[in-house]
Coordinates of C-alpha atoms and ligand atoms in Angstrom, one line a residue:
X1 CA 101.9 145.0 124.0
X2 CA 104.5 146.8 126.1
X3 CA 101.7 147.9 128.4
X4 CA 101.0 144.4 129.4
X5 CA 104.5 144.2 130.9
X6 CA 103.8 147.2 133.1
X7 CA 100.4 145.8 133.9
X8 CA 101.8 142.4 135.0
X9 CA 104.6 144.1 136.9
X10 CA 102.0 146.3 138.6
X11 CA 100.0 143.2 139.5
X12 CA 103.1 141.4 140.9
X13 CA 104.1 144.3 143.2
X14 CA 103.1 143.6 146.8
X15 CA 100.3 145.9 147.5
X16 CA 98.2 144.5 150.3
X17 CA 95.5 143.8 151.1
X18 CA 94.4 143.3 147.5
X19 CA 96.3 144.0 144.3
X20 CA 94.6 147.0 142.6
X21 CA 95.6 145.6 139.2
X22 CA 93.8 142.3 139.9
X23 CA 90.8 144.2 141.3
X24 CA 90.7 146.3 138.1
X25 CA 91.0 143.2 135.9
X26 CA 88.5 141.1 137.7
X27 CA 86.0 143.9 137.6
X28 CA 86.5 144.0 133.8
X29 CA 86.5 140.3 133.3
X30 CA 83.5 139.7 135.5
X31 CA 81.0 139.0 132.7
X32 CA 79.4 135.6 132.9
X33 CA 80.9 134.6 129.5
X34 CA 84.4 135.5 130.6
X35 CA 83.9 133.6 133.9
X36 CA 82.9 130.5 132.0
X37 CA 85.9 130.8 129.6
X38 CA 88.3 131.3 132.5
X39 CA 86.8 128.3 134.3
X40 CA 87.2 126.1 131.2
X41 CA 90.8 127.2 130.8
X42 CA 91.6 126.6 134.5
X43 CA 89.8 123.3 134.6
X44 CA 91.5 122.0 131.4
X45 CA 95.1 122.7 132.2
X46 CA 96.3 125.9 133.7
X47 CA 97.6 125.3 137.2
X48 CA 96.1 127.2 140.1
X49 CA 98.2 129.9 141.6
X50 CA 101.2 128.4 143.3
X51 CA 104.5 129.5 144.7
X52 CA 106.7 130.0 141.6
X53 CA 109.5 128.0 143.3
X54 CA 107.3 124.9 143.3
X55 CA 106.4 124.7 139.6
X56 CA 107.9 125.2 136.2
X57 CA 108.2 128.6 134.5
X58 CA 105.1 130.3 133.1
X59 CA 106.3 132.8 130.5
X60 CA 104.7 134.8 127.8
X61 CA 106.3 136.0 124.6
X62 CA 104.7 139.0 122.9
X63 CA 105.6 141.0 119.8
X64 CA 104.8 141.8 116.2
X65 CA 104.5 139.1 113.5
X66 CA 108.0 138.1 112.3
X67 CA 109.8 139.5 115.4
X68 CA 111.2 136.1 116.3
X69 CA 108.9 135.0 119.2
X70 CA 108.7 131.5 118.0
X71 CA 112.5 131.1 117.4
X72 CA 113.4 132.4 120.9
X73 CA 110.5 130.7 122.7
X74 CA 111.2 127.3 121.1
X75 CA 114.9 127.4 122.0
X76 CA 114.2 128.5 125.6
X77 CA 111.5 125.9 126.0
X78 CA 114.0 123.2 125.2
X79 CA 116.5 124.6 127.7
X80 CA 113.9 124.9 130.4
X81 CA 112.0 121.7 129.7
X82 CA 108.6 123.3 129.3
X83 CA 106.3 123.2 126.3
X84 CA 106.4 126.0 123.8
X85 CA 102.7 126.7 123.0
X86 CA 102.1 129.0 120.0
X87 CA 98.5 129.8 119.4
X88 CA 99.3 130.4 115.7
X89 CA 100.5 126.8 115.5
X90 CA 97.2 125.6 117.1
X91 CA 95.3 127.6 114.5
X92 CA 97.4 126.1 111.7
X93 CA 96.8 122.6 113.0
X94 CA 93.1 123.2 113.0
X95 CA 93.4 124.7 109.4
X96 CA 95.1 121.5 108.3
X97 CA 92.4 119.3 109.8
X98 CA 89.1 118.5 108.1
X99 CA 87.2 119.9 111.1
X100 CA 84.3 122.3 110.7
X101 CA 86.5 125.2 111.7
X102 CA 89.1 124.7 109.0
X103 CA 87.4 126.8 106.3
X104 CA 86.2 129.7 108.4
X105 CA 89.6 129.9 110.1
X106 CA 91.4 129.8 106.7
X107 CA 89.4 132.8 105.6
X108 CA 90.3 134.8 108.7
X109 CA 94.0 133.9 108.8
X110 CA 94.5 134.5 105.1
X111 CA 93.1 138.0 105.5
X112 CA 95.5 138.7 108.3
X113 CA 92.7 139.1 110.8
X114 CA 92.5 137.8 114.4
X115 CA 90.6 134.7 115.2
X116 CA 87.8 135.2 117.9
X117 CA 88.8 135.0 121.5
X118 CA 86.4 132.1 122.0
X119 CA 88.0 129.9 119.4
X120 CA 91.5 130.8 120.6
X121 CA 90.7 130.0 124.2
X122 CA 89.1 126.8 123.2
X123 CA 92.1 125.7 121.2
X124 CA 94.5 126.7 124.0
X125 CA 92.4 124.9 126.6
X126 CA 92.5 121.7 124.6
X127 CA 96.2 122.0 124.0
X128 CA 96.9 122.5 127.8
X129 CA 94.6 119.6 128.7
X130 CA 96.5 117.3 126.3
X131 CA 99.8 118.5 127.8
X132 CA 98.7 118.0 131.4
X133 CA 97.6 114.4 130.5
X134 CA 101.1 113.8 129.2
X135 CA 102.6 115.2 132.4
X136 CA 103.7 118.6 131.0
X137 CA 104.0 121.5 133.4
X138 CA 104.9 125.2 132.9
X139 CA 104.8 126.8 129.5
X140 CA 106.1 129.5 127.2
X141 CA 103.1 131.0 125.5
X142 CA 103.8 132.6 122.1
X143 CA 101.3 134.9 120.4
X144 CA 98.9 134.7 123.3
X145 CA 97.4 136.9 124.7
X146 CA 96.8 139.2 121.7
X147 CA 93.7 141.1 122.9
X148 CA 92.9 142.8 126.1
X149 CA 90.2 140.1 126.8
X150 CA 92.7 137.3 126.4
X151 CA 95.1 139.0 128.7
X152 CA 92.4 139.5 131.3
X153 CA 91.3 135.9 131.1
X154 CA 94.9 134.6 131.4
X155 CA 95.6 137.0 134.3
X156 CA 92.4 135.8 136.0
X157 CA 93.3 132.1 136.0
X158 CA 97.1 131.8 136.6
X159 CA 100.3 133.6 137.4
X160 CA 102.7 134.7 134.7
X161 CA 106.3 134.9 135.9
X162 CA 107.7 136.8 132.9
X163 CA 106.5 138.7 129.9
X164 CA 109.0 139.3 127.1
X165 CA 107.9 141.9 124.5
X166 CA 110.1 141.7 121.4
X167 CA 110.4 144.6 119.0
X168 CA 111.9 145.3 115.6
X169 CA 111.5 148.1 113.0
X170 CA 108.7 147.5 110.5
X171 CA 110.8 147.1 107.3
X172 CA 112.8 144.3 109.0
X173 CA 109.6 142.6 110.3
X174 CA 108.2 142.6 106.7
X175 CA 111.5 141.2 105.3
X176 CA 111.6 138.5 108.0
X177 CA 108.0 137.4 107.4
X178 CA 108.6 137.3 103.6
X179 CA 111.8 135.3 104.2
X180 CA 110.1 132.7 106.5
X181 CA 110.2 129.1 105.3
X182 CA 108.9 125.9 107.0
X183 CA 110.1 122.4 106.2
X184 CA 107.0 120.5 105.1
X185 CA 108.6 117.3 106.4
X186 CA 110.2 118.0 109.8
X187 CA 108.2 121.2 110.6
X188 CA 111.5 123.2 111.2
X189 CA 111.3 127.0 110.9
X190 CA 113.9 128.8 108.9
X191 CA 114.5 132.2 107.4
X192 CA 116.2 133.1 104.1
X193 CA 116.1 136.9 104.7
X194 CA 119.5 138.5 105.1
X195 CA 119.2 141.7 107.1
X196 CA 122.0 144.2 107.0
X197 CA 121.0 147.7 107.8
X198 CA 123.7 150.4 108.4
X199 CA 123.4 152.5 111.5
X200 CA 122.6 156.1 110.8
X201 CA 121.8 159.3 112.8
X202 CA 123.0 157.7 116.0
X203 CA 120.7 154.6 115.5
X204 CA 122.5 151.3 115.6
X205 CA 122.7 149.1 112.6
X206 CA 120.8 145.8 112.4
X207 CA 122.5 142.6 111.2
X208 CA 120.6 139.3 111.1
X209 CA 122.1 136.4 109.2
X210 CA 119.7 134.1 107.4
X211 CA 118.6 131.0 109.4
X212 CA 119.2 128.5 106.7
X213 CA 117.8 124.9 106.7
X214 CA 120.0 121.8 106.6
X215 CA 120.5 120.2 103.2
X216 CA 117.8 117.6 103.7
X217 CA 115.1 120.3 104.2
X218 CA 116.2 122.5 101.3
X219 CA 113.9 121.0 98.7
X220 CA 110.9 120.7 101.1
X221 CA 110.5 124.3 102.1
X222 CA 107.1 125.9 102.0
X223 CA 105.8 129.4 102.8
X224 CA 102.9 130.2 105.1
X225 CA 99.8 131.2 103.2
X226 CA 99.6 134.4 105.4
X227 CA 103.2 135.5 104.8
X228 CA 102.4 137.5 101.6
X229 CA 103.3 141.2 101.6
X230 CA 99.6 142.3 101.6
X231 CA 98.6 140.0 104.4
X232 CA 101.7 140.7 106.5
X233 CA 101.0 144.5 106.2
X234 CA 97.5 143.9 107.4
X235 CA 98.7 141.7 110.3
X236 CA 101.1 144.5 111.4
X237 CA 98.4 147.1 111.1
X238 CA 96.1 145.0 113.3
X239 CA 99.0 144.4 115.8
X240 CA 99.7 148.1 116.1
X241 CA 96.0 148.8 116.5
X242 CA 95.6 146.3 119.3
X243 CA 98.8 147.5 120.9
X244 CA 97.5 151.0 121.1
X245 CA 94.3 149.7 122.6
X246 CA 96.2 147.9 125.3
X247 CA 98.5 150.8 126.0
X248 CA 95.7 153.3 126.4
X249 CA 93.7 150.8 128.4
X250 CA 96.7 150.2 130.6
X251 CA 97.2 153.9 131.2
X252 CA 93.6 154.0 132.3
X253 CA 94.2 151.1 134.6
X254 CA 97.3 152.8 136.1
X255 CA 95.3 155.9 136.8
X256 CA 92.6 153.9 138.4
X257 CA 95.2 152.1 140.5
X258 CA 96.7 155.4 141.7
X259 CA 93.2 156.5 142.8
X260 CA 92.6 153.1 144.5
X261 CA 95.8 153.4 146.6
X262 CA 95.2 156.9 147.9
Ligands
AMP301 P1 101.0 133.7 114.3 O1 101.6 132.4 113.8 O2 101.2 133.9 115.7 O3 101.4 134.8 113.4 O4 99.4 133.5 114.1 C1 98.8 133.2 112.8 C2 97.4 133.6 112.8 O5 96.6 132.9 113.8 C3 97.2 135.1 113.2 O6 97.3 136.0 112.1 C4 95.7 135.0 113.7 O7 94.8 135.0 112.7 C5 95.7 133.7 114.5 N1 96.0 133.8 115.9 C6 97.1 133.3 116.5 N2 97.1 133.6 117.8 C7 96.0 134.3 118.0 C8 95.4 135.0 119.2 N3 96.0 134.9 120.4 N4 94.3 135.6 119.0 C9 93.7 135.7 117.8 N5 94.1 135.2 116.7 C10 95.3 134.5 116.8

């Protein structure tokens, strides 16, 4: 969602008396249902808007499946002392439970489709609430938002300091998803793919060494059920589809914003 970066930058620019981006977003997110969802999210854990200097970082990592959001977000979260919250992990925890959502979620995830905004917001709200109860503050969100509505709801309830949108070419994304391994004991994420693409026609080469597990994890590696070639291709297709929707919607927003300012 590169457009979200521009959208958030536009929202952050000082444009008194009211940010046109926020005006546009709030007009879109003003349905009663969205207001209820935003309220739940805010009540359960997202801090109200505050001076960024007086709180921990609130960052968002976006990008295609397999691009490395989780790897970078988890390393940075350790350095910055903030939780790394991946909505994909929340979905997988729910899948592994014996709750009523487990089977319907498994069907959606194993087809490479997106889970509904309601379910995702609910899982995220609960996760934030648990974190706040444990004294957590700040966050690096990974894989959220993934739809325009999720972005609107997030933008409506708190401030985001930084959005990082990671990109990689599609053949590398596929290889990285197929090479992904998780240790069933410690939960560590690894990757056995060895990427070595020569630069050509002025384009730089890409070299990514495998991220191999330590010896004690080697025999306990498992593959995610949605990391098959067919499902990864469907996840990438949906990602590009949503990305285009956000880009064109953002262009509309920027045009509206220009009109609003004149
Ligand atoms: P991930 O680990 O980020 O690849 O997510 C795994 C799966 O969880 C996705 O393919 C979706 O089915 C679901 N999921 C994770 N995050 C979201 C989200 N923000 N919105 C909708 N579905 C999500």
